Coordinates of C-alpha atoms and ligand atoms in Angstrom, one line a residue:
L14 CA 63.2 -122.4 -71.0
S15 CA 60.6 -124.4 -71.1
G16 CA 61.6 -128.1 -72.5
R17 CA 59.8 -127.1 -75.8
T18 CA 62.1 -124.0 -75.9
L19 CA 65.3 -125.6 -75.2
D20 CA 64.9 -129.3 -76.9
L21 CA 67.0 -131.4 -74.5
R22 CA 67.2 -134.8 -74.5
D23 CA 69.0 -137.2 -72.4
P24 CA 72.7 -139.0 -73.5
K25 CA 70.2 -141.5 -75.3
G26 CA 68.7 -139.4 -77.5
F27 CA 65.4 -139.6 -75.8
P28 CA 63.4 -136.8 -74.6
P29 CA 62.2 -136.6 -71.2
P30 CA 59.2 -135.5 -69.6
A31 CA 59.2 -132.1 -69.3
D32 CA 58.9 -131.7 -65.1
E33 CA 62.3 -133.9 -65.3
L34 CA 64.6 -131.3 -67.2
P35 CA 67.1 -130.1 -64.8
F36 CA 65.5 -126.3 -65.1
A37 CA 62.1 -127.5 -63.8
R38 CA 63.6 -129.9 -61.0
A39 CA 65.0 -126.3 -60.2
L40 CA 62.1 -124.7 -59.4
R41 CA 60.9 -127.4 -57.4
G42 CA 63.9 -126.8 -55.6
E43 CA 66.1 -129.6 -56.6
S44 CA 70.0 -129.0 -57.0
V45 CA 71.0 -130.5 -59.9
F46 CA 74.7 -130.8 -60.4
Q47 CA 76.5 -131.7 -63.5
E48 CA 74.6 -133.4 -65.5
E49 CA 75.1 -134.5 -69.4
W50 CA 72.2 -133.6 -71.7
S51 CA 72.0 -133.6 -75.4
Y52 CA 70.6 -130.3 -77.4
T53 CA 70.1 -129.9 -80.7
P54 CA 70.4 -126.1 -81.7
R55 CA 68.2 -124.9 -84.6
N56 CA 70.8 -123.1 -86.4
R57 CA 73.0 -126.8 -86.6
S58 CA 72.9 -129.4 -87.8
G59 CA 73.9 -133.0 -85.0
S60 CA 73.6 -132.6 -81.0
I61 CA 75.7 -131.4 -78.8
V62 CA 76.8 -132.5 -75.1
L63 CA 75.5 -129.9 -72.6
L64 CA 76.7 -130.0 -68.8
I65 CA 74.0 -128.4 -66.9
S66 CA 73.9 -127.7 -63.5
A67 CA 70.8 -125.8 -62.2
A68 CA 69.8 -124.2 -58.6
P69 CA 66.8 -122.5 -57.3
F70 CA 66.9 -119.0 -56.0
H71 CA 64.7 -118.2 -53.2
D72 CA 63.9 -114.7 -51.5
K73 CA 63.9 -113.8 -48.0
E74 CA 60.9 -116.1 -47.0
G75 CA 62.4 -118.9 -48.8
T76 CA 60.1 -119.2 -51.5
I77 CA 61.5 -120.1 -55.2
I78 CA 61.7 -117.2 -57.0
G79 CA 63.8 -117.8 -60.0
V80 CA 66.8 -120.5 -60.8
V81 CA 70.3 -120.2 -61.2
L82 CA 71.2 -122.1 -64.8
S83 CA 75.0 -123.2 -65.8
L84 CA 75.2 -124.6 -69.4
R85 CA 78.8 -126.0 -70.3
D86 CA 79.5 -127.0 -73.7
I87 CA 81.5 -130.3 -73.7
T88 CA 81.0 -131.7 -77.0
A89 CA 84.8 -131.9 -77.7
A90 CA 85.5 -133.3 -74.8
R91 CA 83.1 -136.1 -75.2
R92 CA 84.3 -136.7 -79.0
M93 CA 87.5 -136.9 -77.8
E94 CA 87.0 -139.6 -75.3
L95 CA 84.9 -141.4 -77.8
R96 CA 87.3 -141.1 -80.2
Q97 CA 90.4 -142.7 -77.0
K98 CA 88.0 -145.4 -76.4
R99 CA 87.6 -146.8 -79.8
L100 CA 91.2 -146.6 -80.3
H101 CA 92.0 -148.2 -77.3
N102 CA 89.5 -151.0 -78.1
R103 CA 91.3 -151.3 -81.7
V104 CA 94.4 -151.8 -79.9
E105 CA 93.5 -154.3 -77.3
K106 CA 92.2 -156.2 -80.6
E107 CA 95.1 -155.9 -82.2
R108 CA 97.1 -156.6 -78.9
T109 CA 94.9 -159.4 -78.4
L110 CA 95.9 -160.9 -82.0
L111 CA 99.0 -160.3 -81.8
Q112 CA 99.8 -162.2 -78.3
A113 CA 97.4 -165.1 -79.9
I114 CA 99.6 -165.3 -83.2
L115 CA 102.9 -165.4 -81.0
G116 CA 101.7 -167.9 -78.8
Q117 CA 101.2 -170.1 -82.4
M118 CA 105.0 -169.5 -83.2
P119 CA 107.2 -172.4 -82.4
V120 CA 110.1 -169.9 -80.9
G121 CA 110.1 -167.9 -77.6
V122 CA 109.3 -164.4 -78.5
I123 CA 110.0 -161.5 -76.1
I124 CA 109.1 -157.6 -77.1
T125 CA 110.6 -154.7 -74.8
E126 CA 110.5 -151.2 -75.1
T127 CA 113.3 -148.9 -74.6
T128 CA 113.5 -148.7 -70.9
G129 CA 113.5 -152.1 -70.9
R130 CA 110.3 -153.0 -70.0
L131 CA 108.3 -155.6 -71.2
V132 CA 105.9 -155.2 -73.8
M133 CA 105.0 -158.7 -74.5
A134 CA 106.0 -162.2 -73.8
N135 CA 104.8 -165.8 -75.4
N136 CA 103.7 -169.0 -73.2
Q137 CA 107.2 -170.4 -75.5
A138 CA 109.6 -167.6 -74.3
E139 CA 108.4 -168.6 -70.5
S140 CA 108.5 -172.0 -71.0
I141 CA 111.5 -172.3 -72.4
V142 CA 113.2 -169.8 -69.8
G143 CA 111.2 -171.5 -67.4
C144 CA 109.7 -168.6 -65.3
T145 CA 107.3 -165.9 -65.7
F146 CA 108.8 -162.8 -66.5
K147 CA 107.8 -160.2 -63.9
G148 CA 110.4 -157.7 -63.2
P149 CA 110.0 -154.1 -64.5
H150 CA 113.7 -154.2 -66.2
L151 CA 113.7 -157.3 -68.7
V152 CA 117.0 -157.2 -70.2
N153 CA 118.2 -157.0 -67.0
E154 CA 116.3 -160.4 -66.1
F155 CA 117.2 -161.9 -69.1
H156 CA 120.6 -161.8 -69.5
G157 CA 121.0 -162.5 -66.1
L158 CA 120.0 -166.2 -67.1
G159 CA 123.0 -167.0 -69.5
V160 CA 126.3 -167.9 -70.1
H161 CA 127.8 -168.1 -73.4
P162 CA 128.5 -171.8 -74.6
D163 CA 132.1 -172.1 -72.9
G164 CA 130.7 -170.4 -69.6
R165 CA 131.9 -167.4 -69.7
P166 CA 129.1 -165.1 -68.4
V167 CA 127.1 -162.8 -70.4
D168 CA 128.1 -159.1 -70.5
Q169 CA 124.9 -157.0 -70.2
Q170 CA 126.3 -155.5 -73.5
E171 CA 126.2 -158.9 -75.4
C172 CA 122.7 -159.7 -74.1
P173 CA 121.4 -159.7 -78.0
L174 CA 118.1 -157.6 -76.7
A175 CA 120.7 -155.1 -75.1
R176 CA 122.5 -154.9 -78.5
S177 CA 119.3 -154.2 -80.4
L178 CA 117.6 -151.5 -77.5
R179 CA 120.7 -149.7 -77.4
H180 CA 122.8 -149.8 -80.9
G181 CA 119.8 -151.0 -83.2
E182 CA 122.0 -154.2 -83.9
V183 CA 120.4 -157.0 -85.7
V184 CA 121.4 -159.8 -83.9
T185 CA 121.2 -163.1 -85.9
N186 CA 121.9 -167.0 -84.2
Q187 CA 123.9 -166.1 -80.9
E188 CA 124.0 -169.9 -78.9
L189 CA 123.9 -169.2 -75.1
I190 CA 123.4 -171.7 -72.0
L191 CA 120.3 -170.9 -70.4
H192 CA 120.7 -171.3 -66.6
R193 CA 117.2 -172.1 -65.5
D194 CA 115.8 -170.9 -62.0
N195 CA 114.9 -175.1 -61.2
G196 CA 118.9 -175.8 -61.7
T197 CA 118.5 -177.0 -65.4
Q198 CA 119.8 -176.0 -68.4
A199 CA 118.8 -175.6 -72.3
A200 CA 121.0 -174.3 -75.3
I201 CA 119.5 -171.2 -77.0
S202 CA 119.8 -170.0 -80.5
C203 CA 118.8 -166.1 -79.9
S204 CA 118.1 -163.6 -82.9
S205 CA 116.7 -160.2 -81.7
A206 CA 116.4 -156.8 -84.3
P207 CA 115.2 -153.4 -83.3
V208 CA 111.7 -152.2 -83.7
L209 CA 111.6 -148.6 -85.4
D210 CA 109.6 -145.8 -85.3
S211 CA 107.9 -144.0 -88.7
R212 CA 111.4 -141.7 -88.3
G213 CA 113.6 -144.6 -87.4
R214 CA 114.2 -144.2 -83.8
I215 CA 114.4 -146.8 -81.8
M216 CA 111.3 -147.4 -79.8
A217 CA 111.5 -151.4 -79.0
A218 CA 113.1 -154.8 -79.7
V219 CA 111.7 -158.2 -80.6
L220 CA 113.8 -161.1 -79.1
M221 CA 113.5 -164.5 -80.4
F222 CA 114.8 -167.8 -79.5
M223 CA 114.4 -171.3 -79.7
D224 CA 115.4 -174.4 -77.5
I225 CA 118.4 -176.5 -79.2
T226 CA 119.4 -178.4 -76.6
E227 CA 118.3 -181.6 -78.5
R228 CA 120.1 -180.3 -81.4
K229 CA 123.0 -179.6 -80.1
Q230 CA 123.1 -183.2 -78.0
A231 CA 122.4 -184.6 -81.6
E232 CA 125.8 -182.2 -83.2
R233 CA 127.8 -183.2 -80.3
E234 CA 127.2 -187.1 -81.1
L235 CA 127.4 -187.1 -85.1
L236 CA 131.1 -184.9 -84.1
D237 CA 132.1 -187.7 -81.4
I238 CA 131.1 -190.3 -84.5
R239 CA 133.0 -188.5 -87.0
S240 CA 135.6 -188.0 -85.1
E241 CA 135.7 -191.8 -84.1
L242 CA 135.1 -192.6 -88.0
E243 CA 138.0 -190.2 -89.2
E244 CA 140.5 -192.1 -86.4
R245 CA 139.6 -195.2 -87.7
V246 CA 140.4 -194.0 -91.1
R247 CA 143.3 -193.1 -90.6
I248 CA 144.4 -196.0 -88.5
R249 CA 143.0 -198.3 -91.3
T250 CA 144.9 -196.1 -94.0
L251 CA 148.2 -196.4 -92.1
E252 CA 147.7 -199.6 -91.9
L253 CA 146.7 -200.2 -95.6
E254 CA 149.9 -197.9 -96.6
G255 CA 151.8 -200.1 -94.1
A256 CA 150.5 -203.0 -96.1
N257 CA 150.7 -201.7 -99.8
M258 CA 154.7 -200.9 -98.7
A259 CA 155.4 -204.2 -97.4
K260 CA 153.4 -206.0 -100.2
D261 CA 155.8 -203.4 -102.9
E262 CA 159.2 -204.4 -100.6
F263 CA 158.1 -208.2 -100.5
L264 CA 157.5 -208.0 -104.6
A265 CA 161.2 -206.3 -105.0
N266 CA 162.6 -209.0 -102.6
M267 CA 161.0 -211.6 -104.3
S268 CA 161.7 -210.7 -107.9
H269 CA 165.0 -210.5 -106.7
E270 CA 165.1 -214.0 -105.3
I271 CA 163.0 -215.4 -108.5
R272 CA 165.2 -213.3 -110.8
T273 CA 168.5 -214.5 -109.7
P274 CA 167.8 -218.4 -110.0
M275 CA 166.2 -218.1 -113.7
S276 CA 169.1 -215.6 -114.7
G277 CA 171.1 -218.9 -114.3
I278 CA 168.7 -221.2 -115.7
L279 CA 168.7 -219.2 -119.0
G280 CA 172.2 -218.1 -119.0
M281 CA 173.4 -221.4 -118.3
T282 CA 170.8 -222.9 -121.2
E283 CA 171.9 -220.3 -123.3
I284 CA 175.3 -221.4 -123.2
I285 CA 174.8 -225.1 -123.6
L286 CA 172.4 -224.1 -126.3
Q287 CA 175.8 -222.6 -127.9
R288 CA 177.1 -226.3 -128.0
D289 CA 177.0 -228.5 -130.7
L290 CA 173.8 -230.8 -129.6
S291 CA 172.0 -233.7 -130.6
Q292 CA 168.7 -232.3 -132.2
E293 CA 166.5 -233.6 -129.2
L294 CA 168.4 -232.5 -126.5
H295 CA 168.5 -229.1 -128.4
A296 CA 164.6 -228.7 -128.5
D297 CA 164.4 -229.6 -125.0
L298 CA 166.5 -227.1 -124.2
S299 CA 164.8 -224.4 -126.1
I300 CA 162.1 -225.4 -124.6
I301 CA 163.4 -225.2 -121.2
R302 CA 165.1 -221.6 -122.5
D303 CA 161.1 -220.8 -123.8
S304 CA 159.3 -221.3 -120.7
T305 CA 162.3 -218.9 -118.7
R306 CA 161.2 -216.3 -121.2
S307 CA 157.8 -216.3 -120.2
M308 CA 158.3 -216.5 -116.8
L309 CA 160.4 -213.8 -116.7
T310 CA 158.1 -211.6 -118.6
L311 CA 155.3 -212.5 -116.5
L312 CA 157.4 -211.5 -113.4
N313 CA 158.2 -208.6 -115.5
D314 CA 154.7 -207.9 -115.7
L315 CA 154.2 -208.3 -112.1
L316 CA 157.0 -205.5 -111.6
D317 CA 155.4 -203.2 -114.0
L318 CA 152.0 -203.1 -112.5
S319 CA 153.7 -202.4 -108.7
R320 CA 155.8 -199.6 -110.2
I321 CA 152.6 -198.5 -112.2
G322 CA 151.2 -198.6 -108.4
K323 CA 153.8 -196.5 -106.5
G324 CA 153.8 -194.1 -109.5
S325 CA 157.3 -195.1 -110.3
L326 CA 157.5 -196.2 -113.6
D327 CA 159.3 -194.2 -115.9
L328 CA 159.7 -194.0 -119.3
R329 CA 163.3 -194.5 -121.1
T330 CA 162.5 -192.5 -123.9
T331 CA 165.1 -191.5 -126.7
D332 CA 164.8 -191.1 -130.5
F333 CA 164.3 -194.2 -132.9
E334 CA 162.7 -194.7 -136.1
L335 CA 159.1 -195.9 -135.6
S336 CA 159.9 -198.8 -139.0
E337 CA 162.6 -200.3 -137.3
V338 CA 160.5 -201.1 -134.1
I339 CA 157.3 -202.5 -136.1
D340 CA 159.5 -204.4 -138.2
S341 CA 161.4 -206.5 -135.5
L342 CA 158.3 -206.3 -133.6
V343 CA 155.7 -207.5 -136.0
R344 CA 158.4 -210.4 -137.7
P345 CA 157.5 -213.2 -135.0
F346 CA 154.5 -212.5 -135.8
E347 CA 154.6 -213.1 -139.1
L348 CA 155.4 -216.6 -138.2
L349 CA 152.7 -217.2 -136.5
A350 CA 150.0 -215.9 -139.0
M351 CA 151.3 -218.5 -140.9
D352 CA 151.5 -221.2 -138.2
K353 CA 147.8 -220.5 -137.4
G354 CA 146.5 -220.2 -140.9
L355 CA 145.2 -216.4 -140.3
T356 CA 146.0 -213.3 -142.5
F357 CA 148.5 -210.9 -141.0
G358 CA 148.6 -207.5 -142.5
V359 CA 150.7 -204.2 -141.5
F360 CA 149.5 -200.9 -142.5
L361 CA 151.6 -197.6 -142.2
D362 CA 150.0 -194.1 -143.2
Q363 CA 152.2 -192.2 -145.7
E364 CA 152.3 -189.3 -143.5
L365 CA 153.9 -190.8 -140.3
P366 CA 157.2 -189.4 -139.3
V367 CA 160.3 -191.4 -139.6
R368 CA 162.0 -190.5 -136.7
V369 CA 160.0 -189.6 -133.2
H370 CA 160.7 -189.5 -129.7
G371 CA 159.3 -191.5 -126.6
D372 CA 159.7 -194.7 -125.4
P373 CA 160.6 -197.5 -127.7
D374 CA 160.1 -200.3 -125.4
R375 CA 157.3 -199.5 -123.8
L376 CA 155.6 -199.1 -127.0
G377 CA 156.4 -201.8 -128.2
Q378 CA 155.3 -203.8 -124.7
V379 CA 151.4 -202.4 -125.5
L380 CA 151.7 -203.4 -129.3
K381 CA 153.1 -207.2 -128.6
N382 CA 150.2 -207.5 -125.9
L383 CA 147.2 -206.5 -128.1
L384 CA 149.3 -208.5 -131.4
Q385 CA 149.4 -211.3 -129.0
N386 CA 145.6 -211.1 -127.8
A387 CA 144.5 -210.7 -131.4
F388 CA 146.2 -214.0 -132.2
K389 CA 145.3 -215.7 -129.0
F390 CA 141.8 -215.1 -129.6
T391 CA 141.4 -215.7 -133.6
E392 CA 140.9 -219.0 -135.1
D393 CA 139.9 -218.0 -138.7
G394 CA 140.4 -214.7 -140.6
G395 CA 143.0 -212.5 -139.3
V396 CA 144.5 -209.8 -137.7
R397 CA 145.4 -206.2 -138.9
L398 CA 148.0 -203.6 -136.9
R399 CA 147.4 -199.7 -138.5
I400 CA 149.3 -197.1 -137.7
S401 CA 148.3 -193.6 -138.8
K402 CA 149.2 -190.0 -137.6
Q403 CA 146.0 -188.4 -135.6
S404 CA 147.3 -184.8 -135.2
E405 CA 150.6 -182.9 -135.0
T406 CA 151.0 -180.0 -132.0
R407 CA 153.5 -177.7 -131.3
N408 CA 154.2 -180.3 -128.9
G409 CA 155.0 -183.4 -131.2
T410 CA 152.9 -185.9 -132.4
V411 CA 149.8 -188.1 -131.7
L412 CA 149.8 -191.4 -133.3
L413 CA 146.9 -193.9 -133.5
F414 CA 147.7 -197.3 -133.3
S415 CA 145.0 -200.0 -134.2
V416 CA 145.3 -203.9 -133.5
S417 CA 142.1 -205.6 -135.0
D418 CA 141.1 -209.3 -135.4
T419 CA 138.0 -211.5 -136.6
G420 CA 138.0 -213.5 -133.2
I421 CA 135.9 -214.4 -130.3
G422 CA 135.1 -210.8 -129.8
I423 CA 134.1 -209.7 -126.1
T424 CA 130.5 -208.7 -125.0
R425 CA 130.0 -205.3 -124.3
R426 CA 129.9 -206.3 -120.1
N427 CA 133.7 -207.4 -120.6
Q428 CA 134.5 -204.5 -122.0
A429 CA 134.6 -202.7 -119.1
K430 CA 136.2 -204.9 -117.2
L431 CA 139.1 -205.4 -119.3
F432 CA 141.5 -203.4 -118.4
T433 CA 141.2 -204.0 -114.6
P434 CA 144.2 -205.7 -113.1
F435 CA 144.2 -209.9 -113.0
T436 CA 140.7 -209.9 -115.2
Q437 CA 140.4 -212.7 -117.4
L438 CA 136.9 -212.5 -118.7
D439 CA 135.5 -216.2 -117.8
H440 CA 137.0 -219.0 -116.4
S441 CA 136.7 -221.6 -119.3
R442 CA 138.6 -219.1 -122.0
S443 CA 141.6 -218.4 -119.3
K444 CA 141.3 -222.5 -118.5
R445 CA 141.6 -222.7 -122.6
Y446 CA 143.8 -219.7 -123.8
G447 CA 146.2 -219.0 -120.5
G448 CA 147.4 -215.8 -119.4
S449 CA 147.4 -213.7 -116.3
G450 CA 145.0 -210.9 -116.9
L451 CA 147.6 -208.5 -116.2
G452 CA 148.8 -207.5 -120.2
L453 CA 145.6 -205.0 -120.6
A454 CA 145.7 -203.2 -117.5
I455 CA 149.2 -202.9 -117.9
C456 CA 149.0 -201.5 -121.3
R457 CA 146.4 -198.5 -120.5
Q458 CA 148.8 -197.2 -117.5
L459 CA 151.4 -197.8 -120.1
V460 CA 149.6 -195.9 -122.6
R461 CA 148.8 -193.2 -120.3
L462 CA 152.2 -192.5 -119.3
M463 CA 152.7 -192.0 -123.1
G464 CA 150.4 -189.6 -123.3
G465 CA 147.9 -191.6 -124.8
E466 CA 144.4 -193.5 -124.6
I467 CA 143.3 -197.0 -125.3
R468 CA 139.6 -198.1 -126.1
V469 CA 137.9 -201.0 -127.4
E470 CA 135.3 -201.8 -129.8
S471 CA 134.1 -205.5 -130.2
R472 CA 131.2 -207.3 -130.3
K473 CA 130.8 -211.5 -129.1
G474 CA 131.7 -213.6 -132.1
A475 CA 132.5 -210.4 -134.0
G476 CA 136.5 -209.8 -133.3
A477 CA 137.9 -206.8 -131.6
T478 CA 139.4 -203.6 -132.7
F479 CA 142.0 -202.0 -129.9
R480 CA 143.0 -198.7 -130.4
F481 CA 145.2 -196.2 -128.5
T482 CA 147.0 -192.7 -129.0
V483 CA 150.8 -191.9 -128.3
L484 CA 152.1 -188.5 -127.9
F485 CA 155.9 -188.6 -129.3
K486 CA 157.7 -185.6 -128.8
K487 CA 159.7 -183.8 -131.6
V488 CA 163.2 -185.5 -132.5
R489 CA 166.1 -183.3 -131.4
E490 CA 168.1 -182.2 -134.3
R491 CA 171.3 -183.1 -132.8
Q492 CA 170.6 -186.5 -132.0
E493 CA 168.8 -187.5 -135.3
E494 CA 172.4 -186.8 -136.3
L495 CA 173.4 -189.2 -134.1
K496 CA 174.3 -193.1 -135.4
V497 CA 172.8 -196.1 -133.9
E498 CA 175.7 -197.6 -132.2
N499 CA 175.8 -202.2 -133.5
P500 CA 175.3 -204.1 -130.4
L501 CA 178.6 -204.6 -128.3
C502 CA 179.4 -208.1 -127.1
L503 CA 182.0 -208.8 -124.4
A504 CA 184.7 -210.3 -126.7
D505 CA 185.0 -206.7 -128.5
L506 CA 186.6 -205.3 -125.1
P507 CA 190.2 -205.3 -124.8
P508 CA 191.0 -208.5 -122.6
L509 CA 190.1 -207.3 -118.8
S510 CA 190.9 -208.4 -115.0
I511 CA 187.7 -208.5 -113.8
L512 CA 186.6 -209.3 -109.9
L513 CA 183.2 -211.0 -109.6
A514 CA 181.6 -210.3 -106.5
E515 CA 178.5 -212.5 -106.4
D516 CA 176.8 -215.1 -104.0
N517 CA 174.8 -217.4 -106.7
L518 CA 176.7 -220.1 -107.6
V519 CA 174.7 -220.6 -110.8
N520 CA 175.6 -217.0 -111.7
R521 CA 178.5 -216.8 -110.7
L522 CA 179.4 -219.7 -113.2
F523 CA 177.4 -218.0 -115.8
L524 CA 178.7 -214.9 -115.3
R525 CA 182.5 -216.2 -115.5
R526 CA 181.8 -218.6 -118.4
A527 CA 180.5 -215.7 -120.7
L528 CA 183.2 -213.7 -119.2
T529 CA 185.9 -215.8 -119.7
S530 CA 185.2 -217.2 -123.0
A531 CA 184.9 -213.9 -124.4
G532 CA 189.0 -213.3 -123.1
H533 CA 188.9 -211.9 -120.1
R534 CA 190.5 -213.3 -116.7
V535 CA 188.0 -213.8 -113.5
T536 CA 188.2 -213.8 -109.9
E537 CA 185.6 -214.8 -108.0
A538 CA 184.3 -213.3 -104.1
E539 CA 181.5 -214.9 -102.7
N540 CA 180.3 -211.1 -100.6
G541 CA 181.5 -208.0 -100.2
K542 CA 184.1 -208.9 -97.5
E543 CA 185.6 -211.2 -99.8
A544 CA 185.7 -208.7 -102.6
L545 CA 188.0 -206.7 -100.5
E546 CA 190.5 -209.2 -99.4
Q547 CA 190.7 -209.9 -102.9
L548 CA 191.4 -206.2 -103.9
Q549 CA 194.2 -205.7 -101.6
L550 CA 195.8 -208.8 -103.1
E551 CA 195.5 -208.8 -107.0
S552 CA 194.8 -205.8 -109.3
F553 CA 191.7 -205.6 -111.2
D554 CA 190.8 -203.2 -114.2
C555 CA 186.6 -203.4 -112.8
V556 CA 184.6 -205.2 -110.4
L557 CA 181.2 -206.7 -110.8
M558 CA 179.4 -206.3 -107.8
D559 CA 176.2 -207.9 -106.8
V560 CA 174.1 -205.8 -104.7
Q561 CA 172.8 -208.3 -102.1
M562 CA 174.8 -210.6 -100.7
P563 CA 175.3 -212.2 -97.5
V564 CA 178.3 -211.0 -94.6
M565 CA 179.0 -207.9 -96.3
D566 CA 176.0 -207.0 -99.1
G567 CA 177.6 -205.1 -102.2
I568 CA 176.6 -201.5 -101.6
R569 CA 178.7 -201.6 -98.2
A570 CA 181.4 -203.1 -99.9
T571 CA 181.7 -200.2 -102.3
K572 CA 181.2 -197.6 -99.5
K573 CA 184.3 -198.8 -98.0
I574 CA 186.2 -199.6 -101.2
R575 CA 185.8 -195.6 -101.9
T576 CA 186.9 -194.5 -98.2
M577 CA 189.2 -197.6 -97.4
R578 CA 192.2 -195.8 -95.5
Q579 CA 194.7 -198.5 -95.7
R580 CA 194.5 -199.9 -99.0
R581 CA 196.2 -201.3 -101.8
F582 CA 194.0 -200.2 -104.8
S583 CA 192.6 -197.5 -106.3
P584 CA 190.0 -196.1 -104.9
R585 CA 188.1 -194.9 -108.0
I586 CA 188.2 -198.5 -109.1
P587 CA 185.3 -199.0 -111.6
I588 CA 182.0 -200.6 -109.8
I589 CA 179.5 -201.9 -111.6
A590 CA 176.0 -203.3 -109.9
L591 CA 174.6 -206.4 -110.6
T592 CA 171.2 -206.5 -109.6
A593 CA 167.4 -208.1 -109.8
Y594 CA 166.4 -204.9 -108.1
A595 CA 164.7 -202.7 -110.4
M596 CA 162.7 -200.3 -108.4
K597 CA 162.5 -196.7 -108.8
G598 CA 165.3 -194.9 -106.8
D599 CA 167.4 -197.9 -106.7
R600 CA 170.1 -196.4 -109.5
E601 CA 170.2 -193.6 -107.7
K602 CA 171.1 -195.9 -104.4
F603 CA 173.7 -197.5 -106.5
L604 CA 175.2 -194.4 -107.4
D605 CA 175.1 -192.6 -104.4
A606 CA 176.7 -195.6 -102.9
G607 CA 179.8 -195.1 -105.1
M608 CA 179.4 -197.2 -107.8
N609 CA 179.6 -196.6 -111.6
G610 CA 177.0 -198.3 -113.3
Y611 CA 174.3 -200.7 -113.2
V612 CA 173.4 -203.6 -114.6
P613 CA 169.6 -205.1 -114.1
K614 CA 169.7 -209.1 -113.9
P615 CA 169.4 -212.0 -115.9
V616 CA 172.5 -210.0 -117.5
D617 CA 172.7 -209.0 -121.0
F618 CA 175.8 -209.3 -122.6
S619 CA 175.5 -206.6 -124.7
E620 CA 174.4 -204.3 -121.7
L621 CA 177.1 -205.6 -119.6
A622 CA 180.0 -205.2 -122.6
R623 CA 178.3 -201.7 -123.0
T624 CA 178.4 -200.9 -119.1
I625 CA 182.0 -202.1 -118.7
Q626 CA 183.0 -200.1 -121.8
Y627 CA 181.1 -196.7 -120.6
V628 CA 182.9 -197.3 -116.8
M629 CA 186.3 -197.8 -118.1
K630 CA 186.8 -194.5 -120.2
Ligands
ADP137 P1 145.9 -212.1 -120.9 O1 147.5 -211.7 -120.2 O2 145.0 -212.8 -119.5 O3 145.5 -212.0 -121.9 P2 144.8 -209.4 -121.1 O4 144.8 -208.3 -119.6 O5 145.9 -208.7 -122.2 O6 145.6 -210.6 -120.2 O7 143.8 -209.6 -121.4 C1 142.7 -210.2 -120.6 C2 141.3 -210.8 -121.5 O8 140.7 -210.0 -122.1 C3 141.7 -212.2 -121.8 O9 142.0 -213.2 -121.0 C4 140.7 -212.2 -123.4 O10 139.4 -212.8 -122.0 C5 140.2 -210.9 -123.0 N1 140.7 -210.1 -124.6 C6 141.8 -209.8 -124.6 N2 141.9 -209.2 -125.8 C7 140.9 -209.9 -126.6 C8 140.7 -210.4 -128.1 N3 141.6 -209.4 -128.6 N4 139.8 -211.0 -128.1 C9 138.6 -211.5 -127.2 N5 139.5 -211.4 -125.9 C10 140.5 -210.9 -125.5

């Protein structure tokens, strides 16, 4: 067993001097205990690791006569150790890498095993929580720190880490308030997820959380600002609604106040105009009448606009003959065209329906406005009105109306402003041509109400064409057979005894004149109270009752007439409301109060006659 026979090498692979071999040393009397040597057996490739012990063996005299040698092959164990060491090194390397990555993450990260033991936590986690994790059970440690945003303590079952570890839940953005050891607080948003092994079993859980204190604070401030803004908007809206209602109320009142004296002026002027007057006086009075009429038109425009704004403008639809409305509409313009030396052409397409169902007055209002503008802004050339059928549907017929002129035209920029109320395109024009700038705004709203649209096409200096469509419903057969009634006048009625309750002296005078000259007997009252007194004294065929009167208004008086106990007149006596009020719902209000009919001021005698005839039936 010399060194050469057994080629032993030290663990580093070097052959030792022969006298260093365990055997040789034992022969010299040394005990060798479990030394590691490397050996390459002849019949194998690669070396093995031997654990060698050697002890001298003595005779009785103590002379060394042999050696006891023990050899153990520990190659497998050594390889295993080596592999484990490498594995350990690799794990350590990966752990360091993971730690470095986690260290760079902007959120706190904590990884725990199923036992709750901490595997890893990054610096952010500790700085957000404000402590170093050291307890044996991190889940307990962590959940004890937080409360819900409403202050409720977090139950251990609710802790995101516990939910992921125990039930494999994935938790996203659970908000908690963290109470740190140093007494400060932080709002955090936590997400957690389980980590599964290759067989799908939970082996760990990862918790990620970030400090959202500043974000929450900003959100709170934003919410505060928002609710403050909402409150301001609410208050402002209320104020505006109040102001708007007040405006409408004011407009209605003003229209009443203005219409009452105006209807007096107009009525009286018309009565005087019927007299035998000198030519000069007739001409002067005609100017008064025409100016009053234009004031009334303006007033009506304002009222229309207010009603459109409130959505309370209703169409009064009926069946009518298109050509009749167009004929009476264009006649004054034919005269105007002659006056101004302009041509005026009216073209109606062949296939137009003869009768249609719609609002003839509103259609006339739109056309009149467009024709007036066309004539107003044209000095040379002429104006053309064309009506054609655009389409026919199950609901009715869509007609296209177009009014073109060869006048001053409108720039593209100004066209955009045309249909906005109170817009006149430039001061020099409005000074020269007059007008309120309301017409086209009203036209557009009316056209929309009639189921159509209005557009303009124009170039500066090259005339303008306004086109609009209107949807007319089909004419109902039954109505088509109805004959058009001839206008009725007050004198067509049988002689009646009429009680007239009206506080305005001029109106009273003018109505009395009109009625008495038509053969009726009129008794006057200045207010509702006086009317009641008159009714107790005399008998009447009907009452004309102004709505707004001092002492007792028309509505209260009517209610009294209908319900009074001790009376000497029929409680069903016909009562007709006279009013300048023309807001939506007024008609219903008067009828609810017990009135039988309604005539707006300025009173149109034919309408008054029709209404009297109707209520006396
Ligand atoms: P106004 O009562 O002032 O005429 P409108 O709303 O009818 O109000 O018209 C507004 C403005 O549009 C007019 O003042 C005028 O400047 C312009 N305009 C309307 N129609 C025409 C037209 N046919 N040609 C040129 N300009 C027009």
